[in-house]
Short mmCIF file of C-alpha atoms in Angstrom, two decimals:
data_model
loop_
_atom_site.label_atom_id
_atom_site.label_comp_id
_atom_site.label_asym_id
_atom_site.label_seq_id
_atom_site.Cartn_x
_atom_site.Cartn_y
_atom_site.Cartn_z
CA UNK A 1 99.45 104.62 71.51
CA UNK A 2 99.90 104.62 75.08
CA UNK A 3 95.42 106.16 75.43
CA UNK A 4 95.01 103.06 73.00
CA UNK A 5 96.74 100.23 75.11
CA UNK A 6 95.30 101.37 78.09
CA UNK A 7 92.38 101.64 76.91
CA UNK A 8 92.43 98.04 75.96
CA UNK A 9 93.71 96.67 79.19
CA UNK A 10 92.22 98.59 82.11
CA UNK A 11 94.77 99.06 84.93
CA UNK A 12 97.50 98.85 82.73
CA UNK A 13 99.27 102.24 84.09
CA UNK A 14 98.33 101.12 87.56
CA UNK A 15 100.36 97.75 86.95
CA UNK A 16 102.98 99.34 85.74
CA UNK A 17 103.26 102.24 88.61
CA UNK A 18 102.77 99.22 91.01
CA UNK A 19 105.66 97.81 89.60
CA UNK A 20 108.16 100.59 89.38
CA UNK A 21 107.42 101.21 93.16
CA UNK A 22 108.22 97.74 94.20
CA UNK A 23 111.35 97.52 92.07
CA UNK A 24 112.33 101.15 93.72
CA UNK A 25 111.30 99.82 97.28
CA UNK A 26 113.41 96.46 96.91
CA UNK A 27 116.47 98.22 95.15
CA UNK A 28 116.31 100.66 98.30
CA UNK A 29 116.06 98.18 100.27
CA UNK A 30 119.00 96.53 99.58
CA UNK A 31 121.25 99.72 99.38
CA UNK A 32 120.14 101.11 102.95
CA UNK A 33 119.19 100.89 106.66
CA UNK A 34 115.78 100.13 106.47
CA UNK A 35 114.64 102.94 108.90
CA UNK A 36 116.41 105.81 105.82
CA UNK A 37 114.40 104.85 103.70
CA UNK A 38 111.35 107.43 102.73
CA UNK A 39 108.54 107.80 100.91
CA UNK A 40 110.35 110.76 99.10
CA UNK A 41 113.33 108.51 98.10
CA UNK A 42 111.17 105.87 96.77
CA UNK A 43 108.96 108.70 95.03
CA UNK A 44 112.28 109.36 93.33
CA UNK A 45 113.87 106.16 92.29
CA UNK A 46 110.53 105.25 90.76
CA UNK A 47 109.48 108.27 88.40
CA UNK A 48 106.70 108.76 90.57
CA UNK A 49 105.61 111.26 92.45
CA UNK A 50 105.26 111.05 96.49
CA UNK A 51 101.34 111.76 96.38
CA UNK A 52 100.82 109.11 94.33
CA UNK A 53 102.21 106.60 96.83
CA UNK A 54 100.35 108.30 99.41
CA UNK A 55 97.16 108.20 97.74
CA UNK A 56 97.64 104.17 96.48
CA UNK A 57 99.41 102.72 99.79
CA UNK A 58 98.68 105.28 102.47
CA UNK A 59 101.84 105.53 104.36
CA UNK A 60 105.04 103.70 104.05
CA UNK A 61 104.14 100.98 106.39
CA UNK A 62 101.28 99.31 103.89
CA UNK A 63 103.81 99.89 100.80
CA UNK A 64 106.37 97.99 102.75
CA UNK A 65 104.07 95.07 103.19
CA UNK A 66 102.50 95.26 100.04
CA UNK A 67 106.15 94.68 98.93
CA UNK A 68 106.93 92.07 101.35
CA UNK A 69 103.97 89.84 101.09
CA UNK A 70 104.26 90.28 96.88
CA UNK A 71 108.17 88.52 97.45
CA UNK A 72 106.36 85.76 98.92
CA UNK A 73 104.87 84.21 96.26
CA UNK A 74 107.30 81.48 95.72
CA UNK A 75 109.14 81.40 92.89
CA UNK A 76 108.90 77.35 92.07
CA UNK A 77 107.13 74.66 93.02
CA UNK A 78 108.41 72.70 96.60
CA UNK A 79 111.05 70.32 95.88
CA UNK A 80 109.93 66.93 94.48
CA UNK A 81 112.27 63.95 96.33
CA UNK A 82 110.22 61.61 95.54
CA UNK A 83 108.44 60.86 99.17
CA UNK A 84 106.35 62.88 101.25
CA UNK A 85 108.77 62.81 104.09
CA UNK A 86 111.87 64.08 101.82
CA UNK A 87 109.44 66.51 100.17
CA UNK A 88 108.19 68.03 103.75
CA UNK A 89 112.09 67.95 104.66
CA UNK A 90 113.18 69.57 101.98
CA UNK A 91 110.53 72.13 102.06
CA UNK A 92 110.44 73.05 105.88
CA UNK A 93 114.17 73.34 105.50
CA UNK A 94 114.69 75.40 103.67
CA UNK A 95 111.64 77.51 105.28
CA UNK A 96 113.75 77.62 108.55
CA UNK A 97 116.46 79.46 106.73
CA UNK A 98 114.73 82.04 104.78
CA UNK A 99 112.61 82.90 107.57
CA UNK A 100 115.93 82.96 109.96
CA UNK A 101 117.58 85.27 107.42
CA UNK A 102 117.62 89.20 108.18
CA UNK A 103 115.20 89.57 105.08
CA UNK A 104 112.87 86.97 106.10
CA UNK A 105 112.67 88.45 109.68
CA UNK A 106 111.85 92.07 107.88
CA UNK A 107 109.48 90.43 105.13
CA UNK A 108 107.41 88.88 108.27
CA UNK A 109 107.56 92.00 110.66
CA UNK A 110 105.65 93.78 107.23
CA UNK A 111 103.62 90.91 106.75
CA UNK A 112 101.65 91.92 110.47
CA UNK A 113 101.57 95.31 109.34
CA UNK A 114 99.55 94.61 106.14
CA UNK A 115 95.76 94.26 105.99
CA UNK A 116 95.62 91.20 104.91
CA UNK A 117 97.98 89.05 107.22
CA UNK A 118 96.41 85.68 105.66
CA UNK A 119 97.55 85.75 102.21
CA UNK A 120 100.78 84.33 104.43
CA UNK A 121 98.67 81.10 105.52
CA UNK A 122 97.34 81.28 101.68
CA UNK A 123 100.42 80.90 100.43
CA UNK A 124 101.96 78.58 102.76
CA UNK A 125 98.58 75.98 102.23
CA UNK A 126 99.11 76.22 98.14
CA UNK A 127 102.76 74.82 98.80
CA UNK A 128 101.57 71.95 101.29
CA UNK A 129 98.96 71.45 99.00
CA UNK A 130 101.31 70.58 95.81
CA UNK A 131 103.37 68.36 98.18
CA UNK A 132 100.80 66.55 99.40
CA UNK A 133 98.63 66.02 95.95
CA UNK A 134 101.96 64.20 95.03
CA UNK A 135 101.14 61.21 97.59
CA UNK A 136 97.75 59.91 97.61
CA UNK A 137 98.36 56.67 98.59
CA UNK A 138 100.59 58.19 101.33
CA UNK A 139 97.13 59.37 103.77
CA UNK A 140 99.09 62.08 103.87
CA UNK A 141 98.40 64.41 106.79
CA UNK A 142 95.87 68.00 106.14
CA UNK A 143 97.24 70.85 105.01
CA UNK A 144 95.99 72.65 108.61
CA UNK A 145 98.44 70.04 110.26
CA UNK A 146 101.35 70.87 108.23
CA UNK A 147 100.74 74.43 108.83
CA UNK A 148 100.44 74.04 112.67
CA UNK A 149 103.37 71.59 113.13
CA UNK A 150 105.64 73.08 110.81
CA UNK A 151 105.26 76.49 109.64
CA UNK A 152 103.75 77.81 113.12
CA UNK A 153 106.87 76.48 115.45
CA UNK A 154 109.41 77.51 113.07
CA UNK A 155 108.50 80.95 112.80
CA UNK A 156 107.48 81.34 116.25
CA UNK A 157 110.47 80.23 117.45
CA UNK A 158 112.66 82.70 114.96
CA UNK A 159 110.17 85.49 116.82
CA UNK A 160 109.35 85.10 120.31
CA UNK A 161 112.37 82.86 121.44
CA UNK A 162 116.49 83.42 122.19
CA UNK A 163 117.16 80.71 119.61
CA UNK A 164 115.51 79.19 116.32
CA UNK A 165 114.39 75.74 115.80
CA UNK A 166 116.92 73.03 115.77
CA UNK A 167 117.03 70.82 111.90
CA UNK A 168 116.88 67.73 114.32
CA UNK A 169 113.66 69.39 115.87
CA UNK A 170 112.04 70.25 112.87
CA UNK A 171 112.67 66.64 111.62
CA UNK A 172 110.70 65.11 114.75
CA UNK A 173 108.17 67.45 113.98
CA UNK A 174 107.19 66.29 110.77
CA UNK A 175 107.90 62.82 111.83
CA UNK A 176 104.50 63.72 114.14
CA UNK A 177 102.95 65.26 111.28
CA UNK A 178 103.27 62.10 109.49
CA UNK A 179 102.02 59.83 112.26
CA UNK B 1 114.95 110.59 154.21
CA UNK B 2 114.32 109.84 150.78
CA UNK B 3 118.42 110.04 150.74
CA UNK B 4 118.81 107.29 153.04
CA UNK B 5 116.23 105.13 152.01
CA UNK B 6 118.29 105.60 148.11
CA UNK B 7 121.30 104.48 150.23
CA UNK B 8 119.89 101.83 151.92
CA UNK B 9 118.24 100.51 148.31
CA UNK B 10 120.24 101.04 145.63
CA UNK B 11 118.24 101.64 142.42
CA UNK B 12 115.27 102.84 144.39
CA UNK B 13 114.95 105.78 142.19
CA UNK B 14 115.59 104.11 139.66
CA UNK B 15 112.49 101.70 139.84
CA UNK B 16 110.30 104.16 141.04
CA UNK B 17 111.09 105.98 137.47
CA UNK B 18 109.99 102.59 136.08
CA UNK B 19 107.20 102.17 137.50
CA UNK B 20 105.38 105.40 137.56
CA UNK B 21 106.68 105.47 133.38
CA UNK B 22 105.17 102.29 133.19
CA UNK B 23 102.18 103.26 135.11
CA UNK B 24 101.90 106.10 132.70
CA UNK B 25 102.02 103.81 129.41
CA UNK B 26 99.76 101.60 130.44
CA UNK B 27 96.74 104.76 131.40
CA UNK B 28 97.63 106.74 128.07
CA UNK B 29 97.00 103.40 126.04
CA UNK B 30 93.76 102.87 127.68
CA UNK B 31 92.39 106.26 126.85
CA UNK B 32 93.95 107.30 123.60
CA UNK B 33 94.82 105.47 119.77
CA UNK B 34 97.94 103.64 120.23
CA UNK B 35 99.40 105.63 117.39
CA UNK B 36 99.15 109.07 118.99
CA UNK B 37 100.84 108.52 122.63
CA UNK B 38 103.73 109.69 122.41
CA UNK B 39 106.87 110.42 124.56
CA UNK B 40 106.52 113.90 125.63
CA UNK B 41 102.53 112.63 126.65
CA UNK B 42 104.15 110.34 128.88
CA UNK B 43 106.86 112.03 130.11
CA UNK B 44 103.84 114.26 131.46
CA UNK B 45 102.01 111.87 133.21
CA UNK B 46 104.55 110.45 134.40
CA UNK B 47 106.12 113.11 136.25
CA UNK B 48 109.44 112.88 134.38
CA UNK B 49 111.30 114.87 131.50
CA UNK B 50 111.36 113.37 128.01
CA UNK B 51 115.07 113.44 128.06
CA UNK B 52 114.93 111.09 130.99
CA UNK B 53 112.44 108.50 128.86
CA UNK B 54 114.87 108.75 125.81
CA UNK B 55 118.33 108.07 128.29
CA UNK B 56 116.82 105.16 129.45
CA UNK B 57 114.90 103.68 126.83
CA UNK B 58 116.25 105.17 123.60
CA UNK B 59 112.92 105.47 121.60
CA UNK B 60 109.23 104.74 122.17
CA UNK B 61 108.88 101.33 120.75
CA UNK B 62 111.33 100.10 123.14
CA UNK B 63 109.73 101.80 126.03
CA UNK B 64 106.49 100.20 124.39
CA UNK B 65 108.18 97.07 124.33
CA UNK B 66 109.47 97.32 127.56
CA UNK B 67 105.73 97.86 129.05
CA UNK B 68 104.41 94.63 127.13
CA UNK B 69 107.39 92.55 128.64
CA UNK B 70 105.83 93.37 131.76
CA UNK B 71 102.47 92.61 131.46
CA UNK B 72 103.31 89.11 129.80
CA UNK B 73 104.58 88.30 133.27
CA UNK B 74 101.54 86.09 134.35
CA UNK B 75 99.62 86.81 137.53
CA UNK B 76 99.45 83.69 139.16
CA UNK B 77 99.84 80.34 138.49
CA UNK B 78 98.44 78.18 135.67
CA UNK B 79 94.89 76.86 136.66
CA UNK B 80 95.26 73.21 138.69
CA UNK B 81 92.04 71.60 137.61
CA UNK B 82 93.67 68.11 138.81
CA UNK B 83 94.73 66.16 135.25
CA UNK B 84 97.43 67.12 133.16
CA UNK B 85 95.05 66.97 130.09
CA UNK B 86 92.70 69.44 131.95
CA UNK B 87 95.61 72.12 133.31
CA UNK B 88 96.66 72.24 129.55
CA UNK B 89 92.99 72.77 127.89
CA UNK B 90 92.60 75.16 130.52
CA UNK B 91 96.02 76.69 130.14
CA UNK B 92 95.60 76.57 125.96
CA UNK B 93 92.21 77.70 126.03
CA UNK B 94 92.91 81.11 128.23
CA UNK B 95 96.51 81.94 126.36
CA UNK B 96 94.11 81.36 122.79
CA UNK B 97 91.75 84.10 123.86
CA UNK B 98 94.52 86.32 125.72
CA UNK B 99 96.35 86.50 122.51
CA UNK B 100 93.72 87.30 119.93
CA UNK B 101 92.22 90.30 121.46
CA UNK B 102 93.58 93.81 121.02
CA UNK B 103 95.75 94.16 123.51
CA UNK B 104 97.15 90.76 123.14
CA UNK B 105 98.04 91.05 119.31
CA UNK B 106 99.40 94.63 120.35
CA UNK B 107 101.75 92.95 122.98
CA UNK B 108 103.10 90.37 120.36
CA UNK B 109 104.04 93.48 117.94
CA UNK B 110 105.62 95.40 121.04
CA UNK B 111 107.56 92.41 121.80
CA UNK B 112 109.07 91.50 118.56
CA UNK B 113 110.68 94.97 118.64
CA UNK B 114 111.96 94.58 122.08
CA UNK B 115 115.82 93.51 122.41
CA UNK B 116 114.79 90.86 124.37
CA UNK B 117 112.07 88.34 122.21
CA UNK B 118 113.31 85.49 123.96
CA UNK B 119 112.10 86.52 127.20
CA UNK B 120 108.38 85.78 125.86
CA UNK B 121 109.56 81.93 125.55
CA UNK B 122 110.89 81.91 128.96
CA UNK B 123 107.97 82.68 130.70
CA UNK B 124 105.78 79.93 128.38
CA UNK B 125 108.43 77.84 129.86
CA UNK B 126 108.07 78.66 133.19
CA UNK B 127 104.40 78.00 132.82
CA UNK B 128 104.74 74.93 131.29
CA UNK B 129 107.18 73.40 133.51
CA UNK B 130 104.60 74.67 136.23
CA UNK B 131 101.88 72.10 135.06
CA UNK B 132 104.12 69.22 133.55
CA UNK B 133 106.06 69.08 137.81
CA UNK B 134 102.41 68.22 138.93
CA UNK B 135 102.27 65.30 137.11
CA UNK B 136 105.86 63.51 137.25
CA UNK B 137 104.21 60.01 137.08
CA UNK B 138 102.26 60.77 133.84
CA UNK B 139 105.47 61.09 131.72
CA UNK B 140 104.34 64.53 130.40
CA UNK B 141 105.69 65.92 127.07
CA UNK B 142 108.82 68.09 127.19
CA UNK B 143 108.18 71.84 127.58
CA UNK B 144 110.03 72.23 124.20
CA UNK B 145 106.78 69.70 122.81
CA UNK B 146 104.44 72.02 124.28
CA UNK B 147 105.87 75.44 123.35
CA UNK B 148 106.03 73.96 119.43
CA UNK B 149 102.66 72.26 119.80
CA UNK B 150 100.57 74.66 121.57
CA UNK B 151 101.97 78.12 121.77
CA UNK B 152 103.07 78.18 118.46
CA UNK B 153 100.29 77.53 116.19
CA UNK B 154 97.66 79.47 118.42
CA UNK B 155 100.03 82.87 117.98
CA UNK B 156 101.36 81.90 114.48
CA UNK B 157 97.57 81.99 113.12
CA UNK B 158 96.94 84.77 115.23
CA UNK B 159 99.44 87.02 113.29
CA UNK B 160 99.37 85.14 110.02
CA UNK B 161 95.92 83.45 109.08
CA UNK B 162 92.93 84.66 108.45
CA UNK B 163 91.42 83.04 111.20
CA UNK B 164 92.38 82.20 114.38
CA UNK B 165 92.78 78.35 116.14
CA UNK B 166 89.82 76.64 117.08
CA UNK B 167 88.87 75.06 120.32
CA UNK B 168 88.49 71.99 118.75
CA UNK B 169 91.76 72.25 116.92
CA UNK B 170 93.60 73.25 119.98
CA UNK B 171 91.92 69.98 122.06
CA UNK B 172 93.69 67.79 118.65
CA UNK B 173 96.74 69.74 119.28
CA UNK B 174 96.69 68.86 123.06
CA UNK B 175 96.03 64.59 122.32
CA UNK B 176 98.65 65.25 120.21
CA UNK B 177 101.04 66.89 122.64
CA UNK B 178 100.21 63.88 125.03
CA UNK B 179 100.63 60.98 122.69
#
């Protein structure tokens, strides 16, 4: 039965291993200090051997990055408030909140260690595109402009400044983007 | 003689240890793969014991961050081209170049692991302040605006996008900052 299913769905076992290992990582990161989580712990919880993990992900940092990237996929469309300015404000305030949190900071660190950090901007692009597509009559700003003026300062300040962006600054940047 | 000197200059020995360890790190990073550099290697080259390093820096990541922060201190004032726009262009193009390089990327990674990532923005602030102070009659943009519009997109795109900022985009951001 299992063999037939896998014959019909190539990658079925591989997808199940991935899901089980990702879940194990998420659960362990909730229960333990990040630095104490090891590949053998993850393997034991996921019901696979450590060598399965090493073969597939190479090492722990790649696995953590893979989980972080999977987590970045947003659960839903950006909030629709009825106006371009309102949608951008809602999006930017939520992004600032999420990225300033401890899981958000860890996620950004892991993503940088991944082989595909560009995936991060491609997700952001999709979200901004969804927003601007709602308001074709407003001659909305380009997606690149929104990434440079909203996402970049938010993340840069979290990573490299002593204090995150203030909400007032975020609103000023939105006005600048809308000019 | 050495004793007298140290009596006169408290911290003299400590400063020499720091300089010697920093030099050892810089030399080893030039000659070896980053991941192969260890505390015992650094200690041997610096002529100190590994425990001196552990006592002072805690672990290798803190030491690498400390060296990266020390390297960030610019050697000179930002170039003076005679105009605010020209100074910002010269600064931004050089920053994009430096940060896109392999040592630049490693530096940004190390700085994030440091206890004082805010030091990064304080250095940038000093450089932007030096530029805007040259042109008091131009009602120059605020330093925060320059950080958000020039430094942030440059770094964000290097860390999280598949391609760095293009020089044309950088020039557009400078025009926006000057508005």
